[in-house]
């Protein structure tokens, strides 16, 4: 599976996942740059996979469906809020892109029905706004216990899994992370690499499960209470 990252809006990433003669779009915020990225490569968009209902993840569902005939798969828990939905999926369901098989993982917390898509053979995770590089999504519709359990499910994936999250929030997340774990050497090294990447105009995404396990203050919280305290502190953080 080949993954192409399309930066759109101020900090969103839309992804093309290509395998065989199929291309899936993950979380299309907008249509034009996504259609252009596929056309450039001679790829035919056949599917859209949505992680959750927020407009910066489903905004171009109908436009891309109209342009390509793509079939839309999204979270069962948010089916009524996903424009043009053809197939509702939940934990244990699978999606196929060419010969690649993805497993649906329920990861509630940011929204109530949020999904992630994990392609084990490719070592690729599309996690929307649940897990970010050095961060996690805000709790708009879920509890700290739910989000904490969702992050734990993702942390059970292999270390080498590429984490394709939906926003470039890493530098701001890093400013908070170093206040939580000032003595974490792996984090300190990562922050240097992040600042260098951003100064050079490069993305800091994808991350990996192993890197998040070593440096992300939200997945490293020792209890739900500690997770809740860190999430609340980040919500009010002005670094
Ligand atoms: Zn969102
Ligand atoms: Fe988002």
PDB file of C-alpha atoms and ligand atoms in Angstrom:
ATOM      1  CA  UNK A   1       0.000   0.000   0.000  1.00  0.00           C
ATOM      2  CA  UNK A   2       1.284   3.403  -0.973  1.00  0.00           C
ATOM      3  CA  UNK A   3       0.201   6.401   1.134  1.00  0.00           C
ATOM      4  CA  UNK A   4       0.213   9.989  -0.142  1.00  0.00           C
ATOM      5  CA  UNK A   5      -0.209  12.885   2.262  1.00  0.00           C
ATOM      6  CA  UNK A   6      -2.138  15.907   0.998  1.00  0.00           C
ATOM      7  CA  UNK A   7      -1.843  18.972   3.263  1.00  0.00           C
ATOM      8  CA  UNK A   8      -5.018  21.113   3.111  1.00  0.00           C
ATOM      9  CA  UNK A   9      -6.618  24.033   4.981  1.00  0.00           C
ATOM     10  CA  UNK A  10      -4.400  25.383   7.751  1.00  0.00           C
ATOM     11  CA  UNK A  11      -3.242  22.111   9.311  1.00  0.00           C
ATOM     12  CA  UNK A  12      -5.281  19.138   7.995  1.00  0.00           C
ATOM     13  CA  UNK A  13      -3.841  16.089   6.270  1.00  0.00           C
ATOM     14  CA  UNK A  14      -5.963  14.149   3.802  1.00  0.00           C
ATOM     15  CA  UNK A  15      -4.508  10.803   2.707  1.00  0.00           C
ATOM     16  CA  UNK A  16      -4.620   8.725  -0.433  1.00  0.00           C
ATOM     17  CA  UNK A  17      -4.106   5.012   0.225  1.00  0.00           C
ATOM     18  CA  UNK A  18      -3.349   3.183  -3.001  1.00  0.00           C
ATOM     19  CA  UNK A  19      -3.144  -0.540  -3.623  1.00  0.00           C
ATOM     20  CA  UNK A  20      -3.545  -2.413  -6.901  1.00  0.00           C
ATOM     21  CA  UNK A  21      -6.119  -0.583  -8.996  1.00  0.00           C
ATOM     22  CA  UNK A  22      -7.846   1.024  -6.016  1.00  0.00           C
ATOM     23  CA  UNK A  23      -7.333   4.309  -4.222  1.00  0.00           C
ATOM     24  CA  UNK A  24      -9.069   5.280  -0.995  1.00  0.00           C
ATOM     25  CA  UNK A  25      -9.246   8.822   0.323  1.00  0.00           C
ATOM     26  CA  UNK A  26      -9.133   9.157   4.078  1.00  0.00           C
ATOM     27  CA  UNK A  27     -10.993  12.111   5.647  1.00  0.00           C
ATOM     28  CA  UNK A  28     -11.389  14.462   2.678  1.00  0.00           C
ATOM     29  CA  UNK A  29     -11.737  17.984   4.073  1.00  0.00           C
ATOM     30  CA  UNK A  30     -11.707  19.473   0.573  1.00  0.00           C
ATOM     31  CA  UNK A  31     -11.882  18.014  -2.933  1.00  0.00           C
ATOM     32  CA  UNK A  32      -9.643  19.838  -5.414  1.00  0.00           C
ATOM     33  CA  UNK A  33      -6.128  19.101  -4.120  1.00  0.00           C
ATOM     34  CA  UNK A  34      -7.156  15.506  -3.391  1.00  0.00           C
ATOM     35  CA  UNK A  35      -8.527  14.907  -6.882  1.00  0.00           C
ATOM     36  CA  UNK A  36      -5.412  16.568  -8.306  1.00  0.00           C
ATOM     37  CA  UNK A  37      -3.052  14.385  -6.249  1.00  0.00           C
ATOM     38  CA  UNK A  38      -4.799  11.254  -7.533  1.00  0.00           C
ATOM     39  CA  UNK A  39      -4.912  12.480 -11.140  1.00  0.00           C
ATOM     40  CA  UNK A  40      -1.199  13.345 -11.075  1.00  0.00           C
ATOM     41  CA  UNK A  41      -0.460   9.707 -10.335  1.00  0.00           C
ATOM     42  CA  UNK A  42      -3.029   8.290 -12.697  1.00  0.00           C
ATOM     43  CA  UNK A  43      -4.902   6.808  -9.734  1.00  0.00           C
ATOM     44  CA  UNK A  44      -8.651   6.192  -9.716  1.00  0.00           C
ATOM     45  CA  UNK A  45     -10.373   7.096  -6.438  1.00  0.00           C
ATOM     46  CA  UNK A  46     -12.771   4.254  -5.627  1.00  0.00           C
ATOM     47  CA  UNK A  47     -13.466   4.799  -1.930  1.00  0.00           C
ATOM     48  CA  UNK A  48     -13.655   7.305   0.875  1.00  0.00           C
ATOM     49  CA  UNK A  49     -12.958   6.257   4.466  1.00  0.00           C
ATOM     50  CA  UNK A  50     -14.117   8.644   7.200  1.00  0.00           C
ATOM     51  CA  UNK A  51     -12.867   8.469  10.791  1.00  0.00           C
ATOM     52  CA  UNK A  52     -15.512  10.813  12.234  1.00  0.00           C
ATOM     53  CA  UNK A  53     -18.182  13.331  11.317  1.00  0.00           C
ATOM     54  CA  UNK A  54     -16.380  16.665  11.810  1.00  0.00           C
ATOM     55  CA  UNK A  55     -16.611  18.893   8.724  1.00  0.00           C
ATOM     56  CA  UNK A  56     -12.834  19.029   8.243  1.00  0.00           C
ATOM     57  CA  UNK A  57     -12.983  15.220   7.744  1.00  0.00           C
ATOM     58  CA  UNK A  58     -16.136  14.765   5.638  1.00  0.00           C
ATOM     59  CA  UNK A  59     -16.418  18.165   3.909  1.00  0.00           C
ATOM     60  CA  UNK A  60     -15.633  16.847   0.422  1.00  0.00           C
ATOM     61  CA  UNK A  61     -17.422  13.489   0.668  1.00  0.00           C
ATOM     62  CA  UNK A  62     -20.175  14.486  -1.742  1.00  0.00           C
ATOM     63  CA  UNK A  63     -17.932  16.390  -4.161  1.00  0.00           C
ATOM     64  CA  UNK A  64     -15.471  13.492  -4.472  1.00  0.00           C
ATOM     65  CA  UNK A  65     -18.287  10.966  -4.736  1.00  0.00           C
ATOM     66  CA  UNK A  66     -19.862  13.047  -7.523  1.00  0.00           C
ATOM     67  CA  UNK A  67     -16.528  13.366  -9.343  1.00  0.00           C
ATOM     68  CA  UNK A  68     -15.412   9.731  -9.027  1.00  0.00           C
ATOM     69  CA  UNK A  69     -18.325   7.523  -7.961  1.00  0.00           C
ATOM     70  CA  UNK A  70     -16.365   6.602  -4.830  1.00  0.00           C
ATOM     71  CA  UNK A  71     -18.117   4.458  -2.235  1.00  0.00           C
ATOM     72  CA  UNK A  72     -18.153   5.985   1.259  1.00  0.00           C
ATOM     73  CA  UNK A  73     -17.405   4.025   4.441  1.00  0.00           C
ATOM     74  CA  UNK A  74     -17.724   5.654   7.845  1.00  0.00           C
ATOM     75  CA  UNK A  75     -18.413   5.060  11.532  1.00  0.00           C
ATOM     76  CA  UNK A  76     -21.676   3.288  12.375  1.00  0.00           C
ATOM     77  CA  UNK A  77     -21.982   5.371  15.519  1.00  0.00           C
ATOM     78  CA  UNK A  78     -22.128   8.548  13.443  1.00  0.00           C
ATOM     79  CA  UNK A  79     -23.872   7.223  10.328  1.00  0.00           C
ATOM     80  CA  UNK A  80     -26.528   9.961  10.243  1.00  0.00           C
ATOM     81  CA  UNK A  81     -23.850  12.656  10.243  1.00  0.00           C
ATOM     82  CA  UNK A  82     -21.687  11.280   7.408  1.00  0.00           C
ATOM     83  CA  UNK A  83     -22.647  12.810   4.035  1.00  0.00           C
ATOM     84  CA  UNK A  84     -23.225  10.211   1.302  1.00  0.00           C
ATOM     85  CA  UNK A  85     -22.471   7.217   3.541  1.00  0.00           C
ATOM     86  CA  UNK A  86     -22.762   3.841   1.760  1.00  0.00           C
ATOM     87  CA  UNK A  87     -21.408   1.501   4.431  1.00  0.00           C
ATOM     88  CA  UNK A  88     -21.379   1.939   8.201  1.00  0.00           C
ATOM     89  CA  UNK A  89     -18.617   0.059  10.013  1.00  0.00           C
ATOM     90  CA  UNK A  90     -17.598  -0.603  13.615  1.00  0.00           C
ATOM     91  CA  UNK A  91     -15.051  -2.574  15.630  1.00  0.00           C
ATOM     92  CA  UNK A  92     -14.223  -5.907  14.027  1.00  0.00           C
ATOM     93  CA  UNK A  93     -15.375  -4.954  10.525  1.00  0.00           C
ATOM     94  CA  UNK A  94     -12.831  -4.917   7.742  1.00  0.00           C
ATOM     95  CA  UNK A  95     -12.323  -2.703   4.722  1.00  0.00           C
ATOM     96  CA  UNK A  96     -10.479  -3.707   1.554  1.00  0.00           C
ATOM     97  CA  UNK A  97      -8.392  -1.371  -0.598  1.00  0.00           C
ATOM     98  CA  UNK A  98      -7.049  -3.399  -3.504  1.00  0.00           C
ATOM     99  CA  UNK A  99      -5.390  -6.405  -1.886  1.00  0.00           C
ATOM    100  CA  UNK A 100      -4.874  -4.586   1.427  1.00  0.00           C
ATOM    101  CA  UNK A 101      -7.186  -5.326   4.329  1.00  0.00           C
ATOM    102  CA  UNK A 102      -7.887  -2.787   7.048  1.00  0.00           C
ATOM    103  CA  UNK A 103      -9.404  -3.502  10.421  1.00  0.00           C
ATOM    104  CA  UNK A 104     -11.849  -1.039  11.970  1.00  0.00           C
ATOM    105  CA  UNK A 105     -11.051  -0.040  15.550  1.00  0.00           C
ATOM    106  CA  UNK A 106     -13.608   1.872  17.638  1.00  0.00           C
ATOM    107  CA  UNK A 107     -11.821   4.773  19.323  1.00  0.00           C
ATOM    108  CA  UNK A 108     -14.447   6.980  20.998  1.00  0.00           C
ATOM    109  CA  UNK A 109     -13.433  10.113  22.897  1.00  0.00           C
ATOM    110  CA  UNK A 110     -12.935  12.985  20.450  1.00  0.00           C
ATOM    111  CA  UNK A 111     -16.356  12.097  19.020  1.00  0.00           C
ATOM    112  CA  UNK A 112     -18.705   9.373  20.240  1.00  0.00           C
ATOM    113  CA  UNK A 113     -18.387   7.090  17.223  1.00  0.00           C
ATOM    114  CA  UNK A 114     -14.825   7.801  16.070  1.00  0.00           C
ATOM    115  CA  UNK A 115     -13.166   4.989  14.033  1.00  0.00           C
ATOM    116  CA  UNK A 116      -9.572   4.189  13.186  1.00  0.00           C
ATOM    117  CA  UNK A 117      -8.498   2.048  10.212  1.00  0.00           C
ATOM    118  CA  UNK A 118      -5.512  -0.267  10.705  1.00  0.00           C
ATOM    119  CA  UNK A 119      -3.854  -1.990   7.737  1.00  0.00           C
ATOM    120  CA  UNK A 120      -1.702  -4.601   9.459  1.00  0.00           C
ATOM    121  CA  UNK A 121       0.220  -5.918   6.441  1.00  0.00           C
ATOM    122  CA  UNK A 122       1.143  -2.404   5.357  1.00  0.00           C
ATOM    123  CA  UNK A 123       1.862  -1.304   8.931  1.00  0.00           C
ATOM    124  CA  UNK A 124      -0.362   1.731   8.492  1.00  0.00           C
ATOM    125  CA  UNK A 125      -2.849   3.355  10.889  1.00  0.00           C
ATOM    126  CA  UNK A 126      -5.290   6.121   9.977  1.00  0.00           C
ATOM    127  CA  UNK A 127      -6.473   7.478  13.314  1.00  0.00           C
ATOM    128  CA  UNK A 128      -8.170  10.786  12.463  1.00  0.00           C
ATOM    129  CA  UNK A 129      -8.305  13.056  15.521  1.00  0.00           C
ATOM    130  CA  UNK A 130      -7.796  10.379  18.195  1.00  0.00           C
ATOM    131  CA  UNK A 131      -4.003  10.052  18.428  1.00  0.00           C
ATOM    132  CA  UNK A 132      -1.776  12.903  17.243  1.00  0.00           C
ATOM    133  CA  UNK A 133       1.997  13.174  17.159  1.00  0.00           C
ATOM    134  CA  UNK A 134       2.683  14.022  20.829  1.00  0.00           C
ATOM    135  CA  UNK A 135      -1.005  14.649  21.420  1.00  0.00           C
ATOM    136  CA  UNK A 136      -4.567  13.400  21.326  1.00  0.00           C
ATOM    137  CA  UNK A 137      -7.902  14.827  20.240  1.00  0.00           C
ATOM    138  CA  UNK A 138      -9.959  17.073  22.451  1.00  0.00           C
ATOM    139  CA  UNK A 139     -12.798  15.363  24.303  1.00  0.00           C
ATOM    140  CA  UNK A 140     -15.796  16.880  22.541  1.00  0.00           C
ATOM    141  CA  UNK A 141     -18.165  13.920  22.930  1.00  0.00           C
ATOM    142  CA  UNK A 142     -16.382  11.432  25.161  1.00  0.00           C
ATOM    143  CA  UNK A 143     -14.988  10.950  28.643  1.00  0.00           C
ATOM    144  CA  UNK A 144     -11.369  10.705  29.758  1.00  0.00           C
ATOM    145  CA  UNK A 145     -11.953   7.001  30.460  1.00  0.00           C
ATOM    146  CA  UNK A 146     -13.156   6.412  26.895  1.00  0.00           C
ATOM    147  CA  UNK A 147     -10.284   8.303  25.278  1.00  0.00           C
ATOM    148  CA  UNK A 148      -7.754   6.686  27.533  1.00  0.00           C
ATOM    149  CA  UNK A 149      -9.070   3.227  26.566  1.00  0.00           C
ATOM    150  CA  UNK A 150      -9.073   4.197  22.886  1.00  0.00           C
ATOM    151  CA  UNK A 151      -5.434   5.315  23.051  1.00  0.00           C
ATOM    152  CA  UNK A 152      -4.523   2.091  24.861  1.00  0.00           C
ATOM    153  CA  UNK A 153      -6.002   0.059  21.983  1.00  0.00           C
ATOM    154  CA  UNK A 154      -3.832   1.938  19.495  1.00  0.00           C
ATOM    155  CA  UNK A 155      -0.749   1.528  21.699  1.00  0.00           C
ATOM    156  CA  UNK A 156      -1.250  -2.241  21.485  1.00  0.00           C
ATOM    157  CA  UNK A 157      -0.354  -2.104  17.766  1.00  0.00           C
ATOM    158  CA  UNK A 158       3.227  -2.900  16.687  1.00  0.00           C
ATOM    159  CA  UNK A 159       5.852  -0.200  17.392  1.00  0.00           C
ATOM    160  CA  UNK A 160       6.727   0.191  13.707  1.00  0.00           C
ATOM    161  CA  UNK A 161       3.134   1.043  12.709  1.00  0.00           C
ATOM    162  CA  UNK A 162       3.046   4.365  10.835  1.00  0.00           C
ATOM    163  CA  UNK A 163       0.609   6.752  12.500  1.00  0.00           C
ATOM    164  CA  UNK A 164      -1.157   8.896   9.913  1.00  0.00           C
ATOM    165  CA  UNK A 165      -3.121  11.393  11.978  1.00  0.00           C
ATOM    166  CA  UNK A 166      -5.287  14.117  10.498  1.00  0.00           C
ATOM    167  CA  UNK A 167      -3.577  17.295  11.708  1.00  0.00           C
ATOM    168  CA  UNK A 168      -0.126  18.888  11.895  1.00  0.00           C
ATOM    169  CA  UNK A 169      -0.371  19.921  15.555  1.00  0.00           C
ATOM    170  CA  UNK A 170       2.975  18.487  16.567  1.00  0.00           C
ATOM    171  CA  UNK A 171       4.957  21.601  17.401  1.00  0.00           C
ATOM    172  CA  UNK A 172       2.239  22.984  19.687  1.00  0.00           C
ATOM    173  CA  UNK A 173       1.842  19.534  21.255  1.00  0.00           C
ATOM    174  CA  UNK A 174       5.600  19.414  21.848  1.00  0.00           C
ATOM    175  CA  UNK A 175       5.551  22.691  23.772  1.00  0.00           C
ATOM    176  CA  UNK A 176       3.051  21.131  26.177  1.00  0.00           C
ATOM    177  CA  UNK A 177       4.704  17.693  26.300  1.00  0.00           C
ATOM    178  CA  UNK A 178       8.027  19.070  27.574  1.00  0.00           C
ATOM    179  CA  UNK A 179       6.232  20.717  30.512  1.00  0.00           C
ATOM    180  CA  UNK A 180       4.791  17.313  31.497  1.00  0.00           C
ATOM    181  CA  UNK A 181       7.997  15.283  31.138  1.00  0.00           C
ATOM    182  CA  UNK A 182      10.951  17.667  31.218  1.00  0.00           C
ATOM    183  CA  UNK A 183      13.298  14.758  31.996  1.00  0.00           C
ATOM    184  CA  UNK A 184      12.284  12.516  29.075  1.00  0.00           C
ATOM    185  CA  UNK A 185      15.388  12.284  26.836  1.00  0.00           C
ATOM    186  CA  UNK A 186      13.544  10.623  23.949  1.00  0.00           C
ATOM    187  CA  UNK A 187      11.066  13.500  24.023  1.00  0.00           C
ATOM    188  CA  UNK A 188      13.813  16.125  24.130  1.00  0.00           C
ATOM    189  CA  UNK A 189      15.492  14.545  21.085  1.00  0.00           C
ATOM    190  CA  UNK A 190      12.191  14.360  19.275  1.00  0.00           C
ATOM    191  CA  UNK A 191      11.454  18.032  19.887  1.00  0.00           C
ATOM    192  CA  UNK A 192      14.753  18.975  18.223  1.00  0.00           C
ATOM    193  CA  UNK A 193      13.823  16.878  15.184  1.00  0.00           C
ATOM    194  CA  UNK A 194      10.307  18.373  15.077  1.00  0.00           C
ATOM    195  CA  UNK A 195      11.564  21.945  15.189  1.00  0.00           C
ATOM    196  CA  UNK A 196      14.075  21.196  12.422  1.00  0.00           C
ATOM    197  CA  UNK A 197      11.397  19.591  10.243  1.00  0.00           C
ATOM    198  CA  UNK A 198       8.996  22.497  10.656  1.00  0.00           C
ATOM    199  CA  UNK A 199      11.728  25.081  10.048  1.00  0.00           C
ATOM    200  CA  UNK A 200      12.430  23.261   6.768  1.00  0.00           C
ATOM    201  CA  UNK A 201       8.724  23.188   5.896  1.00  0.00           C
ATOM    202  CA  UNK A 202       8.509  19.399   6.242  1.00  0.00           C
ATOM    203  CA  UNK A 203       5.657  17.450   7.864  1.00  0.00           C
ATOM    204  CA  UNK A 204       6.205  15.734  11.231  1.00  0.00           C
ATOM    205  CA  UNK A 205       3.550  13.148  10.315  1.00  0.00           C
ATOM    206  CA  UNK A 206       3.530  10.160  10.065  1.00  0.00           C
ATOM    207  CA  UNK A 207       4.714   9.283  13.507  1.00  0.00           C
ATOM    208  CA  UNK A 208       4.972   5.714  14.766  1.00  0.00           C
ATOM    209  CA  UNK A 209       3.370   3.806  17.614  1.00  0.00           C
ATOM    210  CA  UNK A 210       6.795   3.201  19.171  1.00  0.00           C
ATOM    211  CA  UNK A 211       7.680   6.891  19.080  1.00  0.00           C
ATOM    212  CA  UNK A 212       4.360   7.864  20.634  1.00  0.00           C
ATOM    213  CA  UNK A 213       4.741   5.233  23.331  1.00  0.00           C
ATOM    214  CA  UNK A 214       8.121   6.742  24.251  1.00  0.00           C
ATOM    215  CA  UNK A 215       7.213  10.424  24.115  1.00  0.00           C
ATOM    216  CA  UNK A 216       3.458  11.216  24.034  1.00  0.00           C
ATOM    217  CA  UNK A 217       2.301  12.480  27.463  1.00  0.00           C
ATOM    218  CA  UNK A 218      -1.285  11.354  26.877  1.00  0.00           C
ATOM    219  CA  UNK A 219      -0.537   7.709  26.109  1.00  0.00           C
ATOM    220  CA  UNK A 220       2.092   7.700  28.881  1.00  0.00           C
ATOM    221  CA  UNK A 221      -0.351   8.783  31.606  1.00  0.00           C
ATOM    222  CA  UNK A 222      -0.342   6.144  34.349  1.00  0.00           C
ATOM    223  CA  UNK A 223      -4.066   6.258  35.097  1.00  0.00           C
ATOM    224  CA  UNK A 224      -7.322   7.670  33.765  1.00  0.00           C
ATOM    225  CA  UNK A 225      -7.122  10.412  36.406  1.00  0.00           C
ATOM    226  CA  UNK A 226      -3.638  11.380  35.247  1.00  0.00           C
ATOM    227  CA  UNK A 227      -4.781  11.313  31.631  1.00  0.00           C
ATOM    228  CA  UNK A 228      -7.776  13.524  32.506  1.00  0.00           C
ATOM    229  CA  UNK A 229      -5.537  16.001  34.323  1.00  0.00           C
ATOM    230  CA  UNK A 230      -3.114  16.196  31.381  1.00  0.00           C
ATOM    231  CA  UNK A 231      -5.940  16.631  28.869  1.00  0.00           C
ATOM    232  CA  UNK A 232      -7.494  19.413  30.962  1.00  0.00           C
ATOM    233  CA  UNK A 233      -4.098  21.108  31.389  1.00  0.00           C
ATOM    234  CA  UNK A 234      -3.499  20.986  27.622  1.00  0.00           C
ATOM    235  CA  UNK A 235      -6.949  22.490  26.949  1.00  0.00           C
ATOM    236  CA  UNK A 236      -5.927  25.521  28.987  1.00  0.00           C
ATOM    237  CA  UNK A 237      -2.269  25.578  27.882  1.00  0.00           C
ATOM    238  CA  UNK A 238      -0.963  28.682  26.143  1.00  0.00           C
ATOM    239  CA  UNK A 239       2.600  27.798  25.271  1.00  0.00           C
TER     240      UNK A 239
HETATM  241 ZN1  LIG B   1     -12.252  16.264  14.659  1.00  0.00          ZN
HETATM  242 FE1  LIG B   2     -10.068  17.438  12.674  1.00  0.00          FE
END
